Short mmCIF file of C-alpha atoms in Angstrom, two decimals:
data_model
loop_
_atom_site.label_atom_id
_atom_site.label_comp_id
_atom_site.label_asym_id
_atom_site.label_seq_id
_atom_site.Cartn_x
_atom_site.Cartn_y
_atom_site.Cartn_z
CA MET A 1 -44.13 3.10 23.57
CA ASN A 2 -45.56 5.34 26.31
CA LYS A 3 -43.64 8.19 27.87
CA ILE A 4 -42.59 6.30 30.97
CA ALA A 5 -41.47 3.30 28.95
CA TYR A 6 -39.45 5.60 26.70
CA ASN A 7 -37.76 7.19 29.71
CA PHE A 8 -37.00 3.74 31.05
CA SER A 9 -35.26 2.95 27.76
CA CYS A 10 -32.62 5.39 28.89
CA PHE A 11 -32.74 4.44 32.54
CA LEU A 12 -31.53 0.88 32.85
CA GLY A 13 -28.02 2.08 32.93
CA LEU A 14 -24.84 0.49 33.98
CA ALA A 15 -22.19 -0.62 31.56
CA LEU A 16 -19.50 -1.86 33.88
CA VAL A 17 -18.19 -5.36 34.08
CA PRO A 18 -19.74 -7.65 31.46
CA MET A 19 -21.20 -10.71 33.06
CA LEU A 20 -19.48 -13.95 32.15
CA ALA A 21 -21.67 -15.93 29.82
CA LEU A 22 -23.17 -18.97 31.49
CA ALA A 23 -23.22 -22.22 29.57
CA GLN A 24 -26.74 -23.16 28.62
CA GLN A 25 -27.95 -26.73 28.28
CA LYS A 26 -30.05 -27.16 25.15
CA ASP A 27 -32.66 -29.73 24.35
CA PRO A 28 -31.04 -32.00 21.75
CA THR A 29 -34.44 -32.80 20.29
CA LEU A 30 -35.21 -29.15 19.49
CA LYS A 31 -35.61 -28.49 15.78
CA ALA A 32 -35.42 -25.27 13.83
CA VAL A 33 -38.49 -23.51 12.54
CA ASP A 34 -40.13 -24.73 9.37
CA SER A 35 -40.09 -22.50 6.36
CA LEU A 36 -42.22 -19.37 6.62
CA ASN A 37 -43.33 -19.04 3.02
CA SER A 38 -39.70 -18.76 2.02
CA ASN A 39 -36.95 -20.82 0.57
CA THR A 40 -35.57 -23.56 2.78
CA THR A 41 -32.14 -25.02 2.21
CA VAL A 42 -30.18 -27.68 4.04
CA VAL A 43 -26.77 -27.30 5.62
CA ASN A 44 -24.41 -30.22 6.20
CA ASP A 45 -21.84 -29.57 8.90
CA SER A 46 -18.73 -31.50 9.75
CA LEU A 47 -20.72 -33.78 12.05
CA ASN A 48 -23.14 -34.61 9.22
CA ASN A 49 -26.04 -33.09 11.14
CA VAL A 50 -28.76 -31.89 8.82
CA VAL A 51 -30.54 -28.80 10.08
CA PRO A 52 -33.13 -26.75 8.17
CA ILE A 53 -32.54 -23.05 7.70
CA THR A 54 -35.42 -20.60 7.64
CA GLN A 55 -34.93 -17.51 5.50
CA ILE A 56 -36.97 -14.36 5.92
CA ASP A 57 -37.03 -11.44 3.50
CA ILE A 58 -36.25 -8.18 5.31
CA VAL A 59 -36.68 -5.03 3.25
CA GLN A 60 -34.44 -2.13 4.24
CA GLY A 61 -34.77 0.84 1.93
CA SER A 62 -34.33 -0.48 -1.57
CA ALA A 63 -32.21 -3.41 -0.48
CA THR A 64 -33.45 -6.80 0.64
CA GLU A 65 -31.44 -8.78 3.19
CA LYS A 66 -31.82 -12.46 3.91
CA LEU A 67 -31.82 -13.05 7.67
CA THR A 68 -31.66 -16.62 8.87
CA LEU A 69 -32.90 -18.42 11.94
CA PHE A 70 -30.99 -21.67 12.23
CA LYS A 71 -28.87 -23.97 14.35
CA PRO A 72 -25.55 -25.00 12.78
CA THR A 73 -25.74 -28.29 14.68
CA GLU A 74 -28.33 -30.09 16.77
CA SER A 75 -26.35 -29.35 19.93
CA SER A 76 -25.55 -25.71 19.28
CA SER A 77 -27.60 -22.59 19.96
CA TYR A 78 -29.44 -20.43 17.48
CA ASP A 79 -27.40 -17.73 15.77
CA LEU A 80 -29.71 -14.79 15.12
CA GLN A 81 -28.58 -12.40 12.42
CA ASP A 82 -29.15 -8.65 12.62
CA HIS A 83 -28.77 -5.61 10.40
CA GLU A 84 -25.26 -4.37 10.89
CA LEU A 85 -26.18 -0.68 11.03
CA ALA A 86 -28.97 -1.35 13.57
CA ALA A 87 -26.86 -3.40 15.96
CA LYS A 88 -25.51 -1.63 19.08
CA PHE A 89 -23.09 -3.37 21.33
CA ASP A 90 -22.95 -2.74 25.02
CA SER A 91 -22.95 -4.73 28.23
CA LEU A 92 -25.30 -4.92 31.20
CA TRP A 93 -23.96 -5.33 34.65
CA MET A 94 -26.15 -8.29 35.44
CA LYS A 95 -23.89 -9.97 37.98
CA GLU A 96 -24.14 -7.02 40.38
CA LEU A 97 -27.92 -6.92 40.11
CA VAL A 98 -28.34 -10.67 40.56
CA ASP A 99 -25.91 -10.77 43.49
CA ALA A 100 -27.70 -7.85 45.16
CA ALA A 101 -30.98 -9.76 45.59
CA PRO A 102 -30.11 -11.25 49.04
CA LEU A 103 -29.39 -7.76 50.41
CA PHE A 104 -33.13 -7.19 50.91
CA LYS A 105 -33.20 -9.56 53.87
CA GLU A 106 -30.31 -7.77 55.52
CA MET A 107 -31.89 -4.33 55.10
CA TYR A 108 -35.35 -5.57 56.09
CA GLU A 109 -34.08 -7.07 59.35
CA GLU A 110 -32.01 -3.95 60.05
CA VAL A 111 -35.06 -1.67 59.78
CA MET A 112 -37.25 -4.06 61.79
CA GLU A 113 -34.74 -4.15 64.66
CA LEU A 114 -33.25 -0.67 64.22
CA ASP A 115 -30.85 0.29 67.02
CA THR A 116 -31.42 3.95 67.90
CA VAL A 117 -29.70 3.79 71.29
CA SER A 118 -26.25 2.18 71.02
CA THR A 119 -23.13 4.23 70.40
CA PHE A 120 -20.87 3.22 67.51
CA VAL A 121 -17.26 4.40 67.29
CA LEU A 122 -16.78 6.51 64.18
CA ASP A 123 -14.67 9.50 63.26
CA LEU A 124 -17.66 11.80 62.95
CA PRO A 125 -17.79 14.71 65.43
CA THR A 126 -21.33 15.49 66.51
CA ASP A 127 -20.87 19.16 65.57
CA THR A 128 -19.93 18.15 62.03
CA LEU A 129 -22.96 15.90 61.78
CA LYS A 130 -25.23 18.69 63.03
CA MET A 131 -23.83 21.07 60.40
CA ARG A 132 -24.33 18.55 57.58
CA LEU A 133 -27.87 17.69 58.68
CA ALA A 134 -28.69 21.41 58.76
CA LYS A 135 -27.51 21.70 55.16
CA LEU A 136 -29.64 18.73 54.18
CA ASN A 137 -32.64 20.22 55.98
CA ALA A 138 -32.21 23.48 54.05
CA LYS A 139 -32.40 21.81 50.64
CA THR A 140 -35.08 19.19 51.20
CA PRO A 141 -38.74 19.39 52.27
CA PHE A 142 -38.12 16.60 54.78
CA ASN A 143 -37.69 17.68 58.38
CA VAL A 144 -34.08 16.60 58.93
CA GLU A 145 -33.31 17.51 62.53
CA TYR A 146 -30.37 16.36 64.57
CA ASN A 147 -31.23 14.07 67.46
CA THR A 148 -29.38 11.30 69.22
CA SER A 149 -31.55 8.58 67.66
CA LEU A 150 -30.75 9.69 64.12
CA GLU A 151 -27.05 10.03 64.98
CA SER A 152 -27.02 6.47 66.33
CA VAL A 153 -28.61 5.10 63.14
CA ILE A 154 -26.16 7.00 60.91
CA ARG A 155 -23.19 5.70 62.89
CA SER A 156 -24.58 2.17 62.76
CA PHE A 157 -25.05 2.28 58.99
CA LEU A 158 -21.51 3.66 58.51
CA THR A 159 -19.92 0.95 60.67
CA ARG A 160 -21.98 -2.25 60.93
CA LYS A 161 -23.67 -1.83 57.53
CA ARG A 162 -20.88 -0.11 55.61
CA GLY A 163 -20.65 -2.90 53.03
CA LEU A 164 -24.42 -2.84 52.48
CA MET A 165 -24.36 0.93 51.93
CA GLU A 166 -21.55 0.63 49.38
CA ARG A 167 -23.54 -2.00 47.46
CA MET A 168 -26.57 0.30 47.52
CA LEU A 169 -24.45 3.14 46.12
CA THR A 170 -23.54 0.85 43.25
CA ILE A 171 -26.97 -0.62 42.47
CA SER A 172 -28.66 2.78 42.77
CA GLN A 173 -27.00 3.83 39.52
CA PHE A 174 -29.22 1.29 37.80
CA TYR A 175 -32.59 2.37 39.25
CA PHE A 176 -32.32 5.98 40.45
CA PRO A 177 -32.62 7.62 36.98
CA LEU A 178 -36.08 6.04 36.60
CA PHE A 179 -37.17 7.09 40.09
CA GLU A 180 -35.95 10.67 39.65
CA GLN A 181 -37.75 11.03 36.30
CA GLU A 182 -41.06 9.76 37.71
CA PHE A 183 -40.85 11.80 40.93
CA ASP A 184 -39.96 14.91 38.96
CA ASN A 185 -43.04 14.34 36.76
CA LYS A 186 -45.26 14.01 39.85
CA ASN A 187 -43.72 16.90 41.86
CA ILE A 188 -42.38 14.57 44.55
CA PRO A 189 -39.07 15.39 46.30
CA LEU A 190 -36.29 13.60 44.43
CA GLU A 191 -34.86 12.47 47.78
CA MET A 192 -37.83 10.08 47.98
CA LYS A 193 -35.73 7.73 45.83
CA TYR A 194 -33.91 6.71 49.02
CA LEU A 195 -37.14 5.17 50.29
CA SER A 196 -36.64 2.28 47.86
CA ILE A 197 -33.42 1.33 49.66
CA VAL A 198 -35.13 1.17 53.04
CA GLU A 199 -38.11 -0.66 51.56
CA SER A 200 -36.49 -3.27 49.31
CA ALA A 201 -32.72 -2.75 49.08
CA LEU A 202 -33.45 -2.08 45.38
CA ASN A 203 -34.65 -5.63 44.72
CA PRO A 204 -37.76 -5.64 42.46
CA LYS A 205 -38.50 -9.25 43.50
CA ALA A 206 -38.23 -8.52 47.24
CA ARG A 207 -41.01 -10.02 49.35
CA SER A 208 -41.47 -9.37 53.06
CA ARG A 209 -42.75 -11.84 55.65
CA VAL A 210 -46.24 -10.42 55.33
CA GLY A 211 -46.33 -10.45 51.52
CA ALA A 212 -45.33 -6.86 50.67
CA THR A 213 -43.67 -7.10 47.26
CA GLY A 214 -41.41 -5.18 44.89
CA LEU A 215 -39.16 -2.14 44.96
CA TRP A 216 -41.84 -0.19 46.83
CA GLN A 217 -43.21 -3.06 48.94
CA PHE A 218 -46.90 -2.90 48.07
CA MET A 219 -49.25 -5.25 49.89
CA TYR A 220 -51.66 -7.19 47.67
CA GLY A 221 -54.67 -5.01 48.51
CA THR A 222 -52.81 -1.73 48.07
CA GLY A 223 -51.31 -2.92 44.81
CA LYS A 224 -54.76 -3.74 43.43
CA GLU A 225 -56.07 -0.42 44.73
CA MET A 226 -53.30 1.35 42.80
CA LYS A 227 -54.38 -0.48 39.60
CA LEU A 228 -51.41 -2.85 39.48
CA ASN A 229 -52.12 -6.13 37.72
CA ILE A 230 -51.58 -9.14 40.00
CA ASN A 231 -52.46 -12.64 38.85
CA SER A 232 -50.92 -16.09 38.49
CA TYR A 233 -48.58 -15.00 35.69
CA VAL A 234 -47.93 -11.31 36.36
CA ASP A 235 -47.21 -9.21 39.44
CA GLU A 236 -46.79 -5.58 38.46
CA ARG A 237 -45.68 -4.74 41.99
CA SER A 238 -42.33 -6.07 40.71
CA ASP A 239 -42.43 -4.00 37.53
CA PRO A 240 -39.97 -1.08 38.06
CA ILE A 241 -41.87 1.32 35.81
CA LYS A 242 -45.44 0.60 36.88
CA SER A 243 -44.70 0.16 40.58
CA THR A 244 -42.73 3.41 40.68
CA ALA A 245 -45.64 5.25 39.06
CA ALA A 246 -48.01 3.66 41.61
CA ALA A 247 -45.70 4.58 44.51
CA ALA A 248 -45.57 8.19 43.28
CA ASN A 249 -49.37 8.37 43.09
CA TYR A 250 -49.78 6.80 46.53
CA LEU A 251 -47.21 9.12 48.13
CA ASN A 252 -48.89 12.15 46.58
CA ARG A 253 -52.23 11.00 47.98
CA LEU A 254 -50.75 10.68 51.47
CA HIS A 255 -49.09 14.09 51.17
CA ARG A 256 -52.42 15.68 50.27
CA ILE A 257 -53.77 14.32 53.56
CA TYR A 258 -50.93 15.43 55.87
CA ASP A 259 -49.20 18.21 53.90
CA ASP A 260 -45.98 16.84 55.38
CA TRP A 261 -43.55 14.44 53.70
CA ASP A 262 -42.31 12.88 56.96
CA LEU A 263 -45.85 11.98 57.99
CA ALA A 264 -46.54 10.75 54.44
CA LEU A 265 -43.53 8.41 54.86
CA ALA A 266 -44.82 7.17 58.20
CA ALA A 267 -48.28 6.56 56.72
CA TYR A 268 -46.74 4.78 53.73
CA ASN A 269 -45.19 2.29 56.15
CA SER A 270 -47.85 1.78 58.81
CA GLY A 271 -51.01 3.20 57.26
CA PRO A 272 -52.81 6.51 57.93
CA GLY A 273 -54.75 4.97 60.82
CA ASN A 274 -51.65 4.42 62.96
CA VAL A 275 -50.33 7.89 62.16
CA ASN A 276 -53.67 9.47 63.10
CA LYS A 277 -53.72 7.59 66.41
CA ALA A 278 -50.15 8.71 67.14
CA ILE A 279 -51.15 12.34 66.49
CA ARG A 280 -54.07 12.00 68.90
CA ARG A 281 -51.94 10.35 71.59
CA SER A 282 -49.38 13.13 71.19
CA GLY A 283 -51.96 15.81 71.92
CA GLY A 284 -52.32 16.95 68.33
CA GLN A 285 -48.59 17.21 67.56
CA ARG A 286 -47.79 16.93 63.84
CA ASN A 287 -43.99 16.80 63.81
CA TYR A 288 -42.82 13.23 63.14
CA TRP A 289 -40.19 13.34 65.88
CA ASN A 290 -42.83 14.45 68.41
CA ILE A 291 -45.25 11.62 67.58
CA ARG A 292 -42.59 8.95 66.98
CA LYS A 293 -42.91 7.40 70.45
CA ASN A 294 -46.58 6.61 69.73
CA LEU A 295 -46.00 4.94 66.36
CA PRO A 296 -45.58 1.17 65.84
CA ARG A 297 -42.04 0.04 66.51
CA GLU A 298 -41.18 -0.59 62.86
CA THR A 299 -42.42 2.84 61.77
CA ALA A 300 -40.55 4.47 64.64
CA GLY A 301 -37.33 3.25 63.01
CA TYR A 302 -38.51 3.75 59.44
CA VAL A 303 -38.03 7.50 58.99
CA PRO A 304 -34.67 7.54 60.85
CA ALA A 305 -33.47 4.76 58.51
CA PHE A 306 -34.67 6.81 55.51
CA GLN A 307 -32.95 9.99 56.71
CA ALA A 308 -29.76 8.10 57.63
CA THR A 309 -29.68 6.64 54.11
CA MET A 310 -30.20 10.11 52.63
CA TYR A 311 -27.31 11.47 54.71
CA ILE A 312 -24.97 8.61 53.72
CA PHE A 313 -25.69 9.02 49.99
CA GLU A 314 -25.21 12.79 50.17
CA TYR A 315 -21.94 12.51 52.13
CA ALA A 316 -20.61 9.19 50.83
CA GLU A 317 -17.39 10.75 49.56
CA GLU A 318 -16.67 12.42 52.90
CA HIS A 319 -16.95 9.03 54.63
CA GLY A 320 -14.79 7.23 52.07
CA LEU A 321 -17.60 4.97 50.84
CA LYS A 322 -16.60 3.37 47.56
CA SER A 323 -18.83 2.01 44.82
CA LYS A 324 -18.30 0.67 41.33
CA LYS A 325 -18.95 3.42 38.86
CA ALA A 326 -20.58 3.07 35.48
CA ASP A 327 -18.32 3.61 32.47
CA ARG A 328 -21.12 5.73 31.09
CA ALA A 329 -24.35 7.01 32.57
CA TYR A 330 -26.98 4.73 31.08
CA PHE A 331 -27.38 1.34 29.50
CA GLU A 332 -30.10 1.46 26.88
CA THR A 333 -32.87 -1.09 26.78
CA ASP A 334 -36.06 -1.23 24.81
CA THR A 335 -39.44 -2.95 25.01
CA ILE A 336 -41.65 -4.75 22.55
CA HIS A 337 -45.25 -5.91 23.04
CA VAL A 338 -45.37 -9.68 22.78
CA LYS A 339 -47.58 -11.12 20.05
CA GLY A 340 -47.90 -14.54 21.62
CA LEU A 341 -47.10 -16.44 24.78
CA ILE A 342 -43.35 -16.99 25.15
CA THR A 343 -41.14 -18.33 27.94
CA PHE A 344 -37.87 -16.98 29.30
CA ASP A 345 -36.18 -20.24 28.31
CA GLN A 346 -37.27 -19.74 24.72
CA ILE A 347 -36.17 -16.10 24.70
CA SER A 348 -32.81 -17.10 26.15
CA GLU A 349 -32.40 -19.89 23.62
CA MET A 350 -33.30 -17.77 20.62
CA THR A 351 -31.40 -14.60 21.55
CA GLY A 352 -28.45 -15.99 23.49
CA ILE A 353 -29.23 -13.75 26.49
CA ASN A 354 -28.64 -15.40 29.84
CA LYS A 355 -31.91 -16.27 31.58
CA GLU A 356 -30.84 -14.44 34.77
CA GLU A 357 -30.46 -11.25 32.73
CA ILE A 358 -33.93 -11.69 31.25
CA LYS A 359 -35.33 -12.15 34.78
CA VAL A 360 -33.70 -8.94 36.00
CA LEU A 361 -35.03 -6.96 33.04
CA ASN A 362 -38.53 -8.50 33.31
CA PRO A 363 -39.11 -9.01 37.05
CA SER A 364 -42.91 -8.77 36.98
CA TYR A 365 -43.40 -12.19 35.34
CA LYS A 366 -43.80 -14.71 38.14
CA LEU A 367 -43.44 -18.01 36.25
CA ASP A 368 -40.72 -16.96 33.78
CA VAL A 369 -43.47 -16.80 31.16
CA ILE A 370 -44.79 -13.74 29.32
CA PRO A 371 -48.49 -14.41 28.68
CA PHE A 372 -50.51 -13.18 25.74
CA VAL A 373 -54.02 -11.95 26.49
CA GLU A 374 -56.16 -10.28 23.85
CA GLY A 375 -56.76 -6.65 24.79
CA LYS A 376 -53.93 -6.53 27.37
CA ILE A 377 -50.38 -5.36 26.84
CA HIS A 378 -47.49 -7.49 28.04
CA ALA A 379 -44.04 -6.22 27.15
CA LEU A 380 -40.66 -7.89 26.83
CA ARG A 381 -37.63 -5.79 27.76
CA LEU A 382 -34.23 -6.57 26.25
CA PRO A 383 -30.91 -4.78 25.75
CA VAL A 384 -31.05 -2.68 22.57
CA HIS A 385 -28.32 -4.66 20.84
CA LYS A 386 -30.40 -7.82 21.33
CA MET A 387 -33.79 -6.22 20.67
CA GLY A 388 -32.80 -5.47 17.08
CA LYS A 389 -32.12 -9.13 16.47
CA PHE A 390 -35.39 -10.15 18.11
CA VAL A 391 -37.44 -7.73 15.98
CA ALA A 392 -35.62 -8.66 12.78
CA ASN A 393 -36.41 -12.35 13.36
CA GLU A 394 -39.75 -11.85 15.11
CA GLU A 395 -41.90 -13.75 12.61
CA ALA A 396 -39.67 -16.80 12.68
CA ILE A 397 -39.31 -16.70 16.47
CA TYR A 398 -43.07 -16.78 17.06
CA ALA A 399 -43.47 -19.56 14.50
CA HIS A 400 -40.90 -21.60 16.41
CA VAL A 401 -42.52 -20.84 19.76
CA GLU A 402 -45.99 -21.75 18.48
CA LYS A 403 -44.71 -25.04 17.13
CA GLU A 404 -42.94 -25.89 20.37
CA LEU A 405 -45.89 -24.97 22.59
CA ALA A 406 -48.16 -27.16 20.48
CA SER A 407 -45.98 -30.18 21.17
CA LYS A 408 -46.52 -32.58 24.03
CA GLU A 409 -43.38 -31.27 25.67
CA SER A 410 -44.73 -27.73 25.78
CA PRO A 411 -43.25 -25.90 28.79
CA ILE A 412 -46.59 -24.22 29.47
CA ALA A 413 -48.38 -27.53 29.35
CA GLU A 414 -45.86 -28.83 31.85
CA ILE A 415 -46.36 -25.81 34.12
CA THR A 416 -50.13 -26.28 34.02
CA LYS A 417 -49.82 -30.01 34.58
CA GLN A 418 -47.52 -29.48 37.55
CA ALA A 419 -49.80 -26.82 39.03
CA ASP A 420 -52.83 -29.10 38.77
CA LYS A 421 -50.86 -31.95 40.29
CA ASN A 422 -49.78 -29.86 43.26
CA SER A 423 -53.16 -28.29 44.00
CA ILE A 424 -55.72 -29.59 46.48
CA GLN A 425 -59.42 -28.96 46.97
CA TYR A 426 -60.08 -28.04 50.59
CA ARG A 427 -63.59 -28.08 52.06
CA VAL A 428 -64.20 -25.44 54.75
CA ARG A 429 -65.28 -26.91 58.12
CA ASP A 430 -66.78 -25.45 61.25
CA GLY A 431 -64.18 -23.35 63.09
CA ASP A 432 -62.02 -22.75 59.99
CA PHE A 433 -60.71 -19.32 59.10
CA LEU A 434 -58.25 -18.24 56.42
CA GLY A 435 -55.31 -17.78 58.80
CA LYS A 436 -55.75 -21.30 60.17
CA ILE A 437 -55.97 -22.85 56.70
CA ALA A 438 -53.01 -20.83 55.43
CA GLU A 439 -50.87 -21.92 58.38
CA ARG A 440 -51.81 -25.57 57.86
CA TYR A 441 -50.56 -25.59 54.27
CA GLY A 442 -47.62 -23.20 54.66
CA VAL A 443 -49.07 -20.48 52.44
CA ARG A 444 -50.28 -16.90 52.90
CA VAL A 445 -53.84 -15.70 53.40
CA SER A 446 -53.40 -13.35 50.43
CA GLN A 447 -52.48 -16.32 48.23
CA ILE A 448 -55.62 -18.29 49.18
CA LYS A 449 -57.74 -15.21 48.45
CA GLN A 450 -56.00 -14.71 45.11
CA TRP A 451 -56.32 -18.36 44.04
CA ASN A 452 -60.04 -18.38 44.84
CA GLY A 453 -61.02 -14.82 43.91
CA LEU A 454 -62.04 -13.95 47.49
CA ARG A 455 -62.73 -10.28 48.23
CA SER A 456 -63.01 -10.72 52.01
CA ASN A 457 -61.89 -13.09 54.76
CA ASN A 458 -65.38 -14.54 55.21
CA LEU A 459 -65.84 -18.27 54.62
CA ARG A 460 -68.90 -20.52 54.69
CA ILE A 461 -69.03 -24.12 55.86
CA GLY A 462 -68.80 -26.49 52.92
CA GLN A 463 -67.11 -23.95 50.66
CA ARG A 464 -64.37 -25.48 48.48
CA LEU A 465 -61.02 -23.75 48.19
CA THR A 466 -58.23 -24.44 45.69
CA ILE A 467 -54.88 -24.41 47.50
CA TYR A 468 -51.31 -24.91 46.26
CA PRO A 469 -49.48 -26.15 49.37
CA LYS A 470 -45.92 -24.98 49.97
CA HIS A 471 -44.89 -28.64 50.21
CA ASN A 472 -46.34 -30.88 47.52
CA SER A 473 -49.45 -32.65 48.69
CA SER A 474 -51.85 -34.99 47.01
CA SER A 475 -55.52 -34.13 47.11
CA SER A 476 -56.18 -37.67 48.25
CA VAL A 477 -54.10 -37.22 51.38
CA LYS A 478 -55.96 -35.78 54.33
CA PRO A 479 -54.06 -32.80 55.75
CA LYS A 480 -52.72 -32.99 59.24
CA GLU A 481 -54.79 -31.30 61.87
CA THR A 482 -53.36 -28.11 63.29
CA PRO A 483 -52.05 -28.71 66.82
CA THR A 484 -54.16 -27.11 69.51
CA ARG A 485 -51.10 -25.39 70.91
CA THR A 486 -48.95 -23.26 68.62
CA ALA A 487 -45.24 -23.16 69.33
CA VAL A 488 -44.04 -19.60 69.81
CA ALA A 489 -40.71 -17.92 70.40
CA SER A 490 -39.07 -18.66 73.75
CA ASN A 491 -42.06 -20.85 74.69
CA SER A 492 -43.96 -17.69 75.62
CA LYS A 493 -47.67 -18.11 76.33
CA THR A 494 -48.63 -14.46 76.77
CA HIS A 495 -47.62 -11.06 75.46
CA GLU A 496 -48.13 -7.84 77.40
CA VAL A 497 -49.36 -5.01 75.17
CA ARG A 498 -46.96 -2.08 75.08
CA SER A 499 -47.03 1.35 73.49
CA GLY A 500 -46.91 1.06 69.69
CA ASP A 501 -48.11 -2.55 69.66
CA SER A 502 -50.75 -3.72 67.21
CA LEU A 503 -52.09 -7.16 66.34
CA TRP A 504 -49.91 -7.08 63.25
CA THR A 505 -46.65 -6.17 65.05
CA ILE A 506 -47.33 -8.73 67.78
CA SER A 507 -48.01 -11.52 65.26
CA ARG A 508 -44.69 -10.67 63.59
CA LYS A 509 -42.78 -11.35 66.80
CA TYR A 510 -44.01 -14.91 67.29
CA PRO A 511 -43.53 -17.50 64.49
CA GLY A 512 -46.71 -19.41 63.71
CA VAL A 513 -49.00 -16.82 65.27
CA THR A 514 -51.36 -14.89 62.98
CA ILE A 515 -53.64 -11.92 63.55
CA GLU A 516 -56.60 -14.30 63.27
CA ASN A 517 -55.06 -16.50 65.98
CA LEU A 518 -54.72 -13.55 68.36
CA ARG A 519 -58.32 -12.49 67.77
CA LYS A 520 -59.70 -15.99 68.30
CA TRP A 521 -57.59 -16.87 71.36
CA ASN A 522 -58.30 -13.55 73.08
CA GLY A 523 -61.90 -12.87 72.00
CA ILE A 524 -60.94 -9.72 70.07
CA SER A 525 -63.28 -8.52 67.33
CA GLY A 526 -61.53 -5.32 66.23
CA ASN A 527 -58.00 -3.95 66.22
CA ASN A 528 -57.98 -1.88 69.42
CA LEU A 529 -55.63 -2.99 72.21
CA LYS A 530 -55.28 -1.67 75.76
CA LEU A 531 -51.85 -1.05 77.25
CA GLY A 532 -50.91 -3.69 79.81
CA THR A 533 -53.32 -6.32 78.48
CA LYS A 534 -51.84 -9.81 78.44
CA LEU A 535 -52.67 -11.59 75.21
CA LYS A 536 -52.65 -15.38 74.90
CA LEU A 537 -50.19 -16.66 72.30
CA CYS A 538 -51.67 -20.14 72.00
CA ASP A 539 -54.95 -22.01 72.21
CA CYS A 540 -54.31 -22.64 75.90
CA SER A 541 -57.78 -23.94 76.73
CA SER A 542 -56.75 -27.60 76.47
#
């Protein structure tokens, strides 16, 4: 186990309220594993069901224990045995983590439409806030200065989003130990952990409208650039350990450019190009608050949201914010490298762990399947008191999995069959571009590029693309032609370019409009926009 993985064994902490066990439907046709070069006996239960028992010799010191992998009845679940001294009992607060997933949307929309102007009634004298911000500024490398915009955001979070902040205080106990360890190793301010709340609301499966994914919201290209594995089975942008290490490396790279953590934050959100343009338009100013008016709208609210979150976490007690506290600091988990392909359903069936818990502990696996690829490492993470049982019965478990996958009812075979059934072969025609094709089938440009191994947006006439439409389509059905006019919000036909606008931010404001649409409809070849220009929001030529 590498150093980071070892640290993470102590990180996944939160023994609070044990999650109620969910009843699991079992396949009545499922049989136990055949004998693995060992003695096989037969058990007759009260229902006269005959089920084979597999025995495995486990040597522990000088003693040999017989551990069994069996089902007492055809309708019951497997009962894995474990060494008594090795078993550790604890509970994982899965319900809180599962229920927290929808909070990403709330936080995402809050940051996108951040209100830095309105006044919210709160018992927080401005002088008190100024004093507390000064204390924060003294102990952090971030430039935490009082201003009316920041005060407005803090008041908004403490009133309108009070419940969200309390949930974040709770869930943070699960992830912050990992973040702090990694940031400490990379000499990054520990307060950077609050960025994950603004980015993803601590949801490792979070996905933005433009495809940014994971706790740290990496785009596909940036994730690949940071050496994260992204394919049909695995998306390491959702892996807490690997994505946190990548975020730390990326933040350090940005800090080396700007030598300023506030500007590094701004560049993390909007890219160095937008920050550099804002510096130029501000006459060479380098203080975030001085260049903020020239940044894209989302980034202009990004750092205030980060600093407001930092303030609220540091002064939660003073504001009476309540969270559920862990009975003890950490919940221990452990990892094991898989020795063969295995599904979450199979893991759940064999270990008795609820599938939702397995998903939370292993968020980087996209299809609820852990693949096995020679020369690559794919790890399974389980609670320690379950990992012992898995390891003790490992040989029998893989024998069972191999037998099941070889059957006609193999879950992987079904996944592959379904994927093939739902895919279409699209032939590129004159006038096609990736944005247009993606919109037609309800998918993302990044997905089409991933499915077809495309490194750029360039297409050639006659080229065939494999596409998995959002809504099931048959390859024999001709797709509907894209309407010549695209419906946009409020039936608008033009958009006047304002300060901070970019093709990306404009496309975000109008459903169905892509960056490629804007370029085509307005004859734009690059990314530069002039203030006051009126951009067409539809193919208005017809």
